[in-house]
XYZ file of C-alpha atoms in Angstrom:
608
model
C 5.083 43.576 2.068
C 2.665 43.380 4.969
C 2.824 40.216 7.166
C 0.675 39.267 10.127
C 2.323 38.824 13.424
C 3.106 35.019 13.195
C 4.464 35.486 9.601
C 6.590 38.301 10.802
C 7.973 36.197 13.643
C 8.869 33.334 11.264
C 10.379 35.514 8.567
C 12.630 37.400 11.044
C 13.718 34.314 12.996
C 17.449 34.539 13.222
C 19.429 31.579 14.377
C 18.751 28.115 15.829
C 16.078 25.547 15.231
C 12.513 26.608 14.278
C 9.432 24.769 13.669
C 6.604 26.553 11.598
C 3.198 24.895 11.614
C 1.567 26.219 8.351
C -2.120 25.635 8.058
C -3.700 25.548 4.638
C -3.679 28.837 2.732
C -1.551 30.514 5.508
C 1.225 31.985 3.118
C 3.785 29.219 3.611
C 5.905 29.850 0.445
C 5.631 33.573 0.973
C 7.050 33.115 4.380
C 9.895 30.977 3.159
C 11.055 33.219 0.369
C 10.871 36.211 2.538
C 12.866 34.544 5.285
C 15.635 33.789 2.721
C 15.405 37.474 1.665
C 15.727 38.510 5.406
C 18.685 36.221 5.978
C 20.541 37.726 2.886
C 19.622 41.385 3.220
C 19.290 41.899 7.157
C 21.426 39.135 8.608
C 24.156 39.459 5.772
C 24.045 35.809 5.209
C 25.898 34.775 1.884
C 23.215 33.212 -0.463
C 25.593 30.309 -1.082
C 25.426 29.387 2.608
C 21.538 28.925 2.336
C 19.909 25.504 1.326
C 16.217 25.331 0.744
C 14.745 21.786 0.303
C 11.509 20.832 -1.205
C 9.770 17.582 -2.084
C 9.165 18.237 -5.762
C 11.211 19.742 -8.624
C 8.163 21.787 -9.436
C 8.217 23.241 -5.921
C 11.916 23.968 -6.079
C 11.535 25.711 -9.423
C 8.616 27.826 -7.998
C 10.678 28.771 -4.979
C 13.724 29.881 -7.038
C 11.358 31.894 -9.334
C 9.632 33.633 -6.436
C 12.795 34.381 -4.806
C 14.327 36.016 -7.891
C 11.157 38.044 -8.370
C 11.250 39.163 -4.758
C 14.968 40.009 -4.862
C 14.876 41.637 -8.330
C 17.773 39.329 -9.525
C 19.016 35.769 -9.535
C 20.513 34.741 -6.204
C 22.803 31.731 -5.838
C 20.800 30.034 -3.155
C 20.701 26.264 -3.445
C 17.058 25.115 -3.741
C 16.175 21.495 -4.721
C 14.610 18.279 -3.775
C 15.966 15.851 -1.138
C 16.950 13.441 -3.866
C 18.371 16.150 -5.895
C 20.542 17.508 -3.196
C 21.676 14.286 -1.874
C 22.487 12.874 -5.320
C 24.559 15.998 -5.994
C 26.559 15.274 -2.829
C 27.039 11.573 -3.993
C 27.991 12.803 -7.502
C 30.750 15.048 -5.933
C 32.048 12.397 -3.573
C 31.828 9.271 -5.878
C 32.116 11.034 -9.173
C 28.794 9.370 -10.306
C 27.254 9.855 -13.672
C 24.025 8.973 -15.583
C 25.483 5.490 -16.187
C 25.395 4.820 -12.384
C 21.717 5.437 -12.057
C 19.309 2.515 -12.324
C 16.552 3.076 -14.698
C 12.947 2.030 -13.912
C 13.113 -0.408 -16.641
C 16.319 -2.008 -15.280
C 14.861 -1.985 -11.834
C 11.741 -3.849 -12.831
C 13.845 -6.285 -14.834
C 15.967 -7.064 -11.819
C 12.971 -7.449 -9.610
C 11.400 -9.857 -12.197
C 14.526 -11.953 -11.970
C 14.502 -11.827 -8.150
C 10.874 -12.954 -8.116
C 11.178 -15.759 -10.691
C 10.615 -19.282 -9.370
C 8.920 -18.127 -6.120
C 5.548 -19.413 -5.146
C 3.637 -16.068 -5.194
C 0.033 -15.573 -6.232
C -0.452 -12.265 -8.138
C -3.057 -11.555 -10.685
C -1.127 -8.660 -12.179
C 2.680 -8.949 -12.267
C 3.125 -5.324 -12.956
C 1.165 -4.170 -9.878
C 2.985 -6.775 -7.733
C 6.499 -5.634 -8.776
C 5.458 -2.087 -8.253
C 4.228 -2.720 -4.817
C 7.467 -4.709 -4.016
C 9.620 -1.797 -5.312
C 7.590 0.542 -2.965
C 8.219 -1.752 0.054
C 12.031 -2.043 -0.717
C 12.033 1.765 -0.748
C 10.275 1.802 2.693
C 13.075 -0.506 4.082
C 15.671 1.791 2.764
C 14.173 5.066 3.801
C 13.353 3.964 7.291
C 16.789 2.522 7.777
C 15.505 -0.842 8.874
C 16.721 -4.334 7.962
C 14.387 -6.298 5.490
C 14.235 -9.013 8.128
C 12.425 -6.621 10.547
C 9.912 -5.448 7.839
C 6.418 -6.961 7.478
C 5.569 -6.973 3.773
C 1.979 -6.919 2.602
C 2.263 -8.463 -0.755
C 4.207 -11.785 0.034
C 5.623 -13.745 2.848
C 8.456 -12.234 4.905
C 10.688 -14.940 3.771
C 9.924 -14.267 0.167
C 10.353 -10.569 0.548
C 13.830 -10.996 2.227
C 14.993 -13.225 -0.627
C 13.568 -10.704 -3.246
C 15.350 -7.730 -1.367
C 18.657 -9.426 -1.152
C 18.493 -10.686 -4.723
C 17.666 -7.349 -6.098
C 20.471 -5.569 -3.917
C 23.143 -8.202 -4.955
C 22.197 -7.726 -8.623
C 22.174 -3.848 -8.357
C 25.508 -3.606 -6.568
C 27.066 -6.023 -9.235
C 26.078 -3.368 -11.775
C 27.522 -0.641 -9.750
C 24.389 1.289 -9.812
C 22.118 3.190 -7.390
C 18.292 3.419 -7.405
C 16.178 6.331 -6.494
C 16.018 5.482 -2.831
C 19.776 4.826 -2.531
C 20.376 8.544 -3.286
C 19.120 9.016 0.326
C 20.530 5.970 2.223
C 23.934 5.913 0.447
C 24.292 9.687 1.327
C 23.488 8.845 4.983
C 26.079 6.098 4.975
C 28.663 8.581 3.424
C 28.230 11.106 6.071
C 28.246 8.457 8.937
C 31.530 6.952 7.703
C 33.356 10.107 6.421
C 33.093 12.810 9.086
C 35.704 14.828 7.124
C 33.348 15.016 4.047
C 30.424 15.839 6.334
C 32.312 18.749 7.712
C 32.935 20.281 4.320
C 29.165 20.237 3.626
C 28.361 21.564 7.045
C 30.591 24.596 6.266
C 28.728 25.087 2.891
C 25.173 24.929 4.068
C 24.900 27.011 7.336
C 21.124 27.694 7.072
C 18.786 25.019 6.003
C 15.022 25.674 5.253
C 12.704 22.672 4.489
C 9.270 22.938 3.013
C 6.584 20.341 3.568
C 8.310 19.044 6.644
C 5.533 16.674 7.476
C 6.407 14.589 4.469
C 9.981 13.699 5.670
C 11.353 10.224 6.251
C 13.908 8.837 8.615
C 16.853 8.723 6.398
C 16.144 12.440 5.063
C 15.864 13.544 8.634
C 19.041 11.823 9.798
C 21.031 13.453 6.951
C 19.574 16.890 7.657
C 20.437 16.606 11.368
C 24.043 15.794 10.582
C 24.280 18.633 7.885
C 22.892 21.233 10.379
C 25.582 20.633 12.984
C 26.843 22.413 15.066
C 24.692 25.627 14.785
C 21.352 23.684 14.087
C 19.907 26.491 11.946
C 17.044 24.328 10.714
C 13.869 26.134 9.728
C 11.271 23.403 9.299
C 7.901 24.385 7.751
C 4.973 21.837 7.606
C 1.502 20.954 8.741
C 0.906 17.855 10.798
C -2.673 17.959 9.664
C -1.596 17.493 5.988
C 0.715 14.524 6.558
C -0.591 12.170 3.803
C 2.382 10.101 2.413
C 2.809 7.366 5.113
C 2.353 4.783 2.354
C 5.496 6.165 0.703
C 7.543 5.978 3.963
C 7.073 9.470 5.297
C 6.997 9.580 9.051
C 4.640 12.414 10.451
C 5.987 11.521 13.955
C 9.172 13.193 12.962
C 7.428 16.572 13.393
C 6.719 15.800 17.097
C 10.073 14.270 17.558
C 11.709 17.463 16.302
C 10.744 19.310 19.418
C 12.362 16.567 21.406
C 15.394 16.447 19.343
C 15.603 20.347 19.668
C 14.111 21.250 23.000
C 15.345 24.798 22.389
C 13.467 25.226 19.103
C 11.025 28.018 18.631
C 7.433 26.834 17.488
C 5.484 29.405 15.330
C 1.856 28.602 14.056
C 0.670 30.238 10.870
C -2.978 30.055 11.651
C -4.655 32.427 9.163
C -6.345 30.900 6.179
C -6.309 33.304 3.364
C -7.617 30.797 0.872
C -10.966 29.359 1.929
C -14.147 30.908 2.926
C -15.241 30.815 6.561
C -17.613 27.837 6.046
C -15.099 25.673 4.363
C -12.498 26.349 7.146
C -14.954 25.849 9.982
C -16.094 22.493 8.527
C -12.655 21.276 7.770
C -11.407 22.032 11.360
C -14.499 20.377 12.716
C -13.527 17.072 10.989
C -9.786 17.097 11.468
C -10.355 17.879 15.111
C -11.242 14.249 15.609
C -7.579 13.263 15.073
C -5.719 12.664 18.356
C -2.254 12.722 16.959
C -1.912 16.420 16.153
C -0.559 19.686 17.538
C -3.080 21.770 19.242
C -3.478 24.987 17.229
C -5.861 27.782 16.643
C -6.720 28.188 12.898
C -9.232 30.644 11.561
C -10.572 32.051 8.262
C -9.650 35.635 7.157
C -12.448 35.594 4.475
C -16.183 35.869 4.980
C -18.425 32.683 5.535
C -19.351 32.183 1.971
C -21.452 29.450 0.589
C -22.524 26.593 2.883
C -20.819 23.208 2.480
C -23.093 21.021 0.355
C -23.279 17.175 0.955
C -24.996 15.211 -1.800
C -26.465 11.773 -1.646
C -26.481 9.796 -4.802
C -28.106 6.505 -5.783
C -24.854 5.065 -7.269
C -21.674 6.255 -9.078
C -23.602 6.872 -12.363
C -26.148 9.230 -10.622
C -23.095 10.856 -8.755
C -21.322 11.463 -12.039
C -24.528 12.950 -13.484
C -24.925 15.174 -10.508
C -21.114 16.457 -10.704
C -21.329 16.903 -14.457
C -24.619 19.052 -14.113
C -23.080 21.152 -11.429
C -19.958 21.673 -13.391
C -22.120 22.794 -16.391
C -24.010 25.154 -14.057
C -20.762 26.649 -12.525
C -19.291 27.279 -16.019
C -22.415 28.923 -17.228
C -22.218 31.147 -13.965
C -18.813 32.293 -15.068
C -16.473 29.968 -13.186
C -13.551 28.932 -15.531
C -13.340 25.160 -16.088
C -9.774 25.206 -14.907
C -10.860 26.647 -11.591
C -12.954 23.452 -11.008
C -11.532 20.227 -9.560
C -12.993 16.722 -9.103
C -11.021 14.908 -6.358
C -11.221 11.231 -5.519
C -9.447 8.751 -3.301
C -8.111 6.252 -5.944
C -7.898 6.407 -9.738
C -10.709 3.847 -10.353
C -13.257 6.314 -8.627
C -12.892 8.651 -11.444
C -14.233 6.334 -14.225
C -17.914 7.199 -14.091
C -17.203 11.025 -13.895
C -14.621 10.805 -16.664
C -17.239 9.028 -18.950
C -19.973 11.368 -18.157
C -17.796 14.374 -19.020
C -16.914 12.728 -22.184
C -20.549 12.029 -23.087
C -21.323 15.766 -22.337
C -18.316 17.121 -24.283
C -17.155 18.864 -21.166
C -13.363 19.342 -21.519
C -11.243 17.929 -18.652
C -7.382 17.501 -17.890
C -5.560 14.936 -15.794
C -2.592 15.700 -13.511
C -1.730 12.057 -13.352
C -2.074 8.737 -15.202
C -5.782 7.570 -14.926
C -5.825 3.760 -15.508
C -8.368 2.610 -18.069
C -10.619 -0.099 -16.470
C -11.297 -1.472 -20.118
C -7.596 -2.295 -20.396
C -7.694 -4.565 -17.378
C -7.302 -8.343 -18.184
C -10.769 -8.880 -16.747
C -12.302 -6.278 -19.113
C -10.436 -7.821 -21.999
C -11.729 -11.283 -21.131
C -15.326 -9.903 -21.068
C -14.900 -8.184 -24.355
C -13.453 -11.290 -25.984
C -16.508 -13.266 -24.873
C -18.736 -10.718 -26.598
C -16.827 -10.596 -29.711
C -16.972 -14.361 -30.037
C -20.756 -14.126 -29.385
C -21.228 -11.569 -31.994
C -19.289 -13.698 -34.619
C -16.450 -11.124 -34.864
C -13.929 -12.844 -32.500
C -10.477 -13.783 -33.546
C -8.349 -16.824 -32.927
C -6.763 -14.637 -30.133
C -10.086 -13.957 -28.491
C -10.800 -17.683 -28.456
C -7.274 -18.533 -27.036
C -7.836 -15.906 -24.416
C -11.118 -17.207 -22.702
C -11.464 -20.883 -23.842
C -10.107 -21.924 -20.478
C -11.487 -18.979 -18.413
C -13.217 -20.954 -16.651
C -11.227 -24.172 -17.164
C -12.441 -26.278 -20.005
C -9.283 -28.235 -20.607
C -9.212 -27.180 -24.219
C -5.629 -27.482 -25.739
C -4.042 -24.834 -27.729
C -3.296 -27.379 -30.475
C -7.019 -28.033 -30.991
C -7.674 -24.362 -32.177
C -7.554 -23.844 -35.951
C -4.693 -21.459 -37.214
C -7.318 -20.034 -39.566
C -9.574 -18.333 -37.004
C -12.505 -19.458 -34.762
C -13.728 -23.005 -35.840
C -15.632 -25.021 -33.187
C -15.876 -27.873 -35.604
C -12.035 -28.093 -35.715
C -11.902 -28.359 -31.972
C -14.648 -31.040 -31.976
C -12.640 -33.081 -34.631
C -9.601 -32.763 -32.347
C -11.617 -34.280 -29.514
C -13.866 -36.664 -31.592
C -12.978 -39.637 -29.317
C -13.618 -37.835 -26.064
C -17.461 -37.459 -25.390
C -16.725 -35.529 -22.207
C -14.782 -32.928 -24.014
C -17.349 -32.656 -26.706
C -20.020 -31.961 -24.051
C -17.875 -29.151 -22.796
C -17.268 -27.695 -26.174
C -21.006 -27.897 -27.061
C -21.721 -26.017 -23.770
C -19.195 -23.381 -24.685
C -20.926 -22.928 -28.121
C -24.270 -22.791 -26.568
C -23.184 -20.138 -24.012
C -21.841 -17.867 -26.745
C -25.146 -18.389 -28.646
C -27.121 -17.249 -25.464
C -24.758 -14.383 -25.022
C -25.278 -13.050 -28.469
C -29.007 -12.294 -27.595
C -28.172 -10.356 -24.552
C -27.378 -6.605 -23.626
C -23.983 -6.176 -22.033
C -25.375 -5.867 -18.455
C -27.274 -9.047 -18.595
C -24.482 -10.725 -20.627
C -21.825 -9.957 -17.948
C -24.061 -11.490 -15.416
C -24.474 -14.490 -17.560
C -20.720 -14.778 -18.008
C -20.105 -14.413 -14.284
C -22.794 -16.900 -13.000
C -23.644 -19.199 -15.684
C -20.430 -19.604 -17.537
C -18.491 -19.577 -14.299
C -16.058 -16.569 -14.593
C -16.626 -15.776 -10.901
C -15.225 -19.143 -10.058
C -12.334 -18.624 -12.524
C -11.337 -15.502 -10.830
C -11.538 -17.326 -7.356
C -9.157 -19.935 -8.581
C -6.982 -17.507 -10.373
C -6.256 -15.362 -7.417
C -6.354 -18.187 -4.865
C -6.148 -16.889 -1.420
C -4.070 -13.821 -2.455
C -4.842 -10.221 -1.816
C -5.927 -9.599 -5.487
C -9.214 -11.464 -5.247
C -11.426 -8.830 -3.781
C -9.877 -6.214 -6.148
C -10.590 -8.523 -9.124
C -14.224 -8.958 -8.078
C -14.744 -5.313 -7.718
C -13.303 -4.695 -11.213
C -15.741 -7.157 -12.535
C -18.620 -5.712 -10.618
C -17.627 -2.160 -11.772
C -17.575 -3.405 -15.501
C -20.989 -4.861 -15.007
C -22.324 -1.587 -13.650
C -20.599 0.532 -16.321
C -22.243 -1.568 -19.008
C -25.854 -0.955 -17.699
C -26.691 2.034 -20.012
C -26.046 0.227 -23.303
C -28.595 -1.752 -25.245
C -26.196 -3.760 -27.356
C -22.564 -4.972 -27.296
C -21.898 -2.852 -30.417
C -23.140 0.310 -28.617
C -20.990 -0.578 -25.409
C -17.846 -1.208 -27.737
C -18.291 2.157 -29.412
C -18.331 3.851 -26.060
C -15.362 1.836 -24.775
C -13.403 2.895 -28.038
C -14.279 6.577 -27.382
C -13.323 6.570 -23.905
C -10.164 4.558 -24.415
C -9.105 7.095 -27.222
C -9.959 10.149 -25.134
C -7.804 8.795 -22.267
C -4.974 7.897 -24.665
C -5.024 11.406 -26.054
C -5.085 13.076 -22.595
C -2.209 10.771 -21.383
C -0.155 11.990 -24.424
C -1.151 15.623 -23.889
C -0.820 15.426 -20.103
C 2.398 17.503 -19.623
C 1.158 20.458 -21.752
C -2.495 20.203 -21.087
C -3.899 23.377 -19.467
C -7.521 23.477 -20.314
C -10.558 21.874 -18.837
C -11.759 20.684 -15.385
C -9.254 19.074 -13.253
C -9.649 15.387 -12.400
C -7.108 14.197 -9.835
C -6.564 12.149 -6.739
C -6.604 13.700 -3.304
C -2.824 13.021 -2.952
C -2.098 14.869 -6.235
C -4.224 17.893 -5.266
C -2.081 18.731 -2.243
C -0.582 22.215 -2.638
C -3.277 23.335 -5.224
C -6.430 25.425 -4.887
C -9.501 25.824 -6.857
C -12.582 28.033 -6.857
C -14.867 25.000 -6.764
C -14.033 21.457 -5.580
C -16.131 18.305 -5.842
C -15.076 15.627 -3.463
C -16.667 12.342 -4.728
C -16.905 8.822 -3.374
C -17.018 9.788 0.165
C -17.952 6.380 1.377
C -16.744 3.983 4.031
C -14.186 1.530 2.233
C -13.294 4.423 -0.160
C -12.190 6.957 2.474
C -11.068 5.781 4.817
C -9.815 3.248 2.373
C -10.774 -0.380 2.923
C -7.240 -1.635 3.364
C -6.585 0.618 6.258
C -6.501 -1.428 9.638
C -5.026 0.818 12.270
C -5.949 3.888 14.045
C -2.908 5.669 12.638
C -4.010 4.712 9.203
C -7.387 6.167 9.790
C -5.943 9.309 10.980
C -3.999 9.643 7.779
C -7.137 9.143 5.770
C -8.762 11.845 7.786
C -5.859 14.120 7.009
C -6.234 13.223 3.336
C -9.976 14.232 3.422
C -8.903 17.401 5.104
C -6.466 18.123 2.326
C -9.239 17.638 -0.171
C -11.539 19.973 1.607
C -8.980 22.772 2.034
C -8.311 22.975 -1.660
C -11.572 24.807 -2.117
C -11.543 28.485 -2.029
C -15.339 29.213 -2.530
C -17.400 26.295 -3.249
C -17.076 22.637 -1.713
C -19.431 19.824 -2.687
C -18.986 16.433 -1.183
C -20.918 13.349 -2.534
C -21.343 9.755 -1.516
C -23.439 6.927 -2.913
C -25.975 4.504 -1.514
C -24.925 1.557 -3.657
C -21.779 0.658 -5.492
C -21.405 -2.269 -7.964
C -24.716 -3.661 -6.657
C -23.888 -3.594 -2.997
C -25.169 -1.191 -0.283
C -22.601 1.555 0.654
C -22.596 3.616 3.694
C -21.419 7.376 3.914
C -17.789 7.809 5.236
C -17.418 8.465 9.000
C -15.966 11.752 7.874
C -19.376 12.743 6.469
C -20.908 11.836 9.875
C -18.222 14.027 11.605
C -19.224 16.975 9.376
C -22.898 16.579 10.206
C -22.320 16.649 13.996
C -23.693 19.662 15.770
C -21.301 22.460 16.533
């Protein structure tokens, strides 16, 4: 096996702390597995004394597989995720079993109980609970008290009450959640130095992959485990630290050299993956970050195709451009599986997914892609159209009769279906209610004559659905998102001449997503659609990076310089997934509003 000078230095590092900065495509996994081989064959380290930690089970399995192939046999090196390793320690110490692990279903049920009765505005309870669960995880992973934490989805007082209510109930059930596997292990080692010593003797050499994604509690446990020899081999890339929202702390990479001033730092700077132009442009953009290690990175391959930046009128035109380019690439001999469409958030994929379905281009999804047509707003709009078409059910009427508020009582609605006469009879002595019901009926009659695009505008402005959303969300954080969902629905309906035609499309799109969700684990064919976060660690012949607009990337909710730098790193990760072809696109208008190119596009267009 031929290594370059830096790879050789990393592989043959013997004892003491070592930090390896591994740029994209620099042979990171190759270096780690060969270092394990070097420790076993040259340094005569027993395999049982070596611990390799990754961030995903897939990466751990790949590491074991590659090590076995390299060694020509199975070797008893411990390789696993932080959670898997730490849970194994807890299992040994406390005799834990599956009955002690809090399931996701139990977790959300406890959170529901903790939230009940509190004055919290949230349009979607499921989203709110998911966000609160993530914030509780951040508190645990960063070893801070809930009183010190600044929540984003509710008041600090409410968050503390929810946190303590959740923890009290969890402990009464004698169960731990996913994040406790880390924090409880840290508490165990802090309170029981005798047990810590046993594990220190077991793991004498610790290798960590994707070190930039580590959080405070993971790092604290590793530091304890590594004593007294401190044989920590930390491999990561500060330019690819993109999980701050999950509680990862990229500052730990910088802190490592302060905690271990004797540490050796090695930079793997040769990119074997991407063409010269892709490497040059990605470095020009990431160079705008101030919080990064200075390092010289270069491409091993030729310059290749120029980076292409495409301006599109709107997401529909952008999707048409991407689909046409995919068809051209496939006809040119590129396998569909070697093409990826990357986006910042799931909702950005809707237009591309619909266009691929319309053109019968197969695609696969690595993660769950939410269906905009299943959102409560989309269901309201569809209910309005069904009522207007005369095919609405009693359920449709109940769903929208007070969206906006008309003060129609549920008791007034006939059990046999949709009957405005029955509602009028119920309110026969209230002229002001009869006027409201007549207006409702008239609105549905007007709606029945309209194409979906015009109809949604009518529902929003004339019927007053925009005002309903404003009242529904109050001053909470959900209102702008709700308005965007509604605007996107309006834009998505534009191509369809009738509600029937639009409904047929919704049905086909929904069925395709349902099928792909079912097949996701075994799906292997077609163009890859995934978020930038999910694309990390992967590589493709051709990459389309869509939606490169301000507000999308960097994301509109980012308010700090540190947040913007993480968004720039995310863009860098997307760019460096490409081996040969990279096409970046942005739109001039989105959901009827003007949209400007991302500042990262501007940085790519700078001279130099």
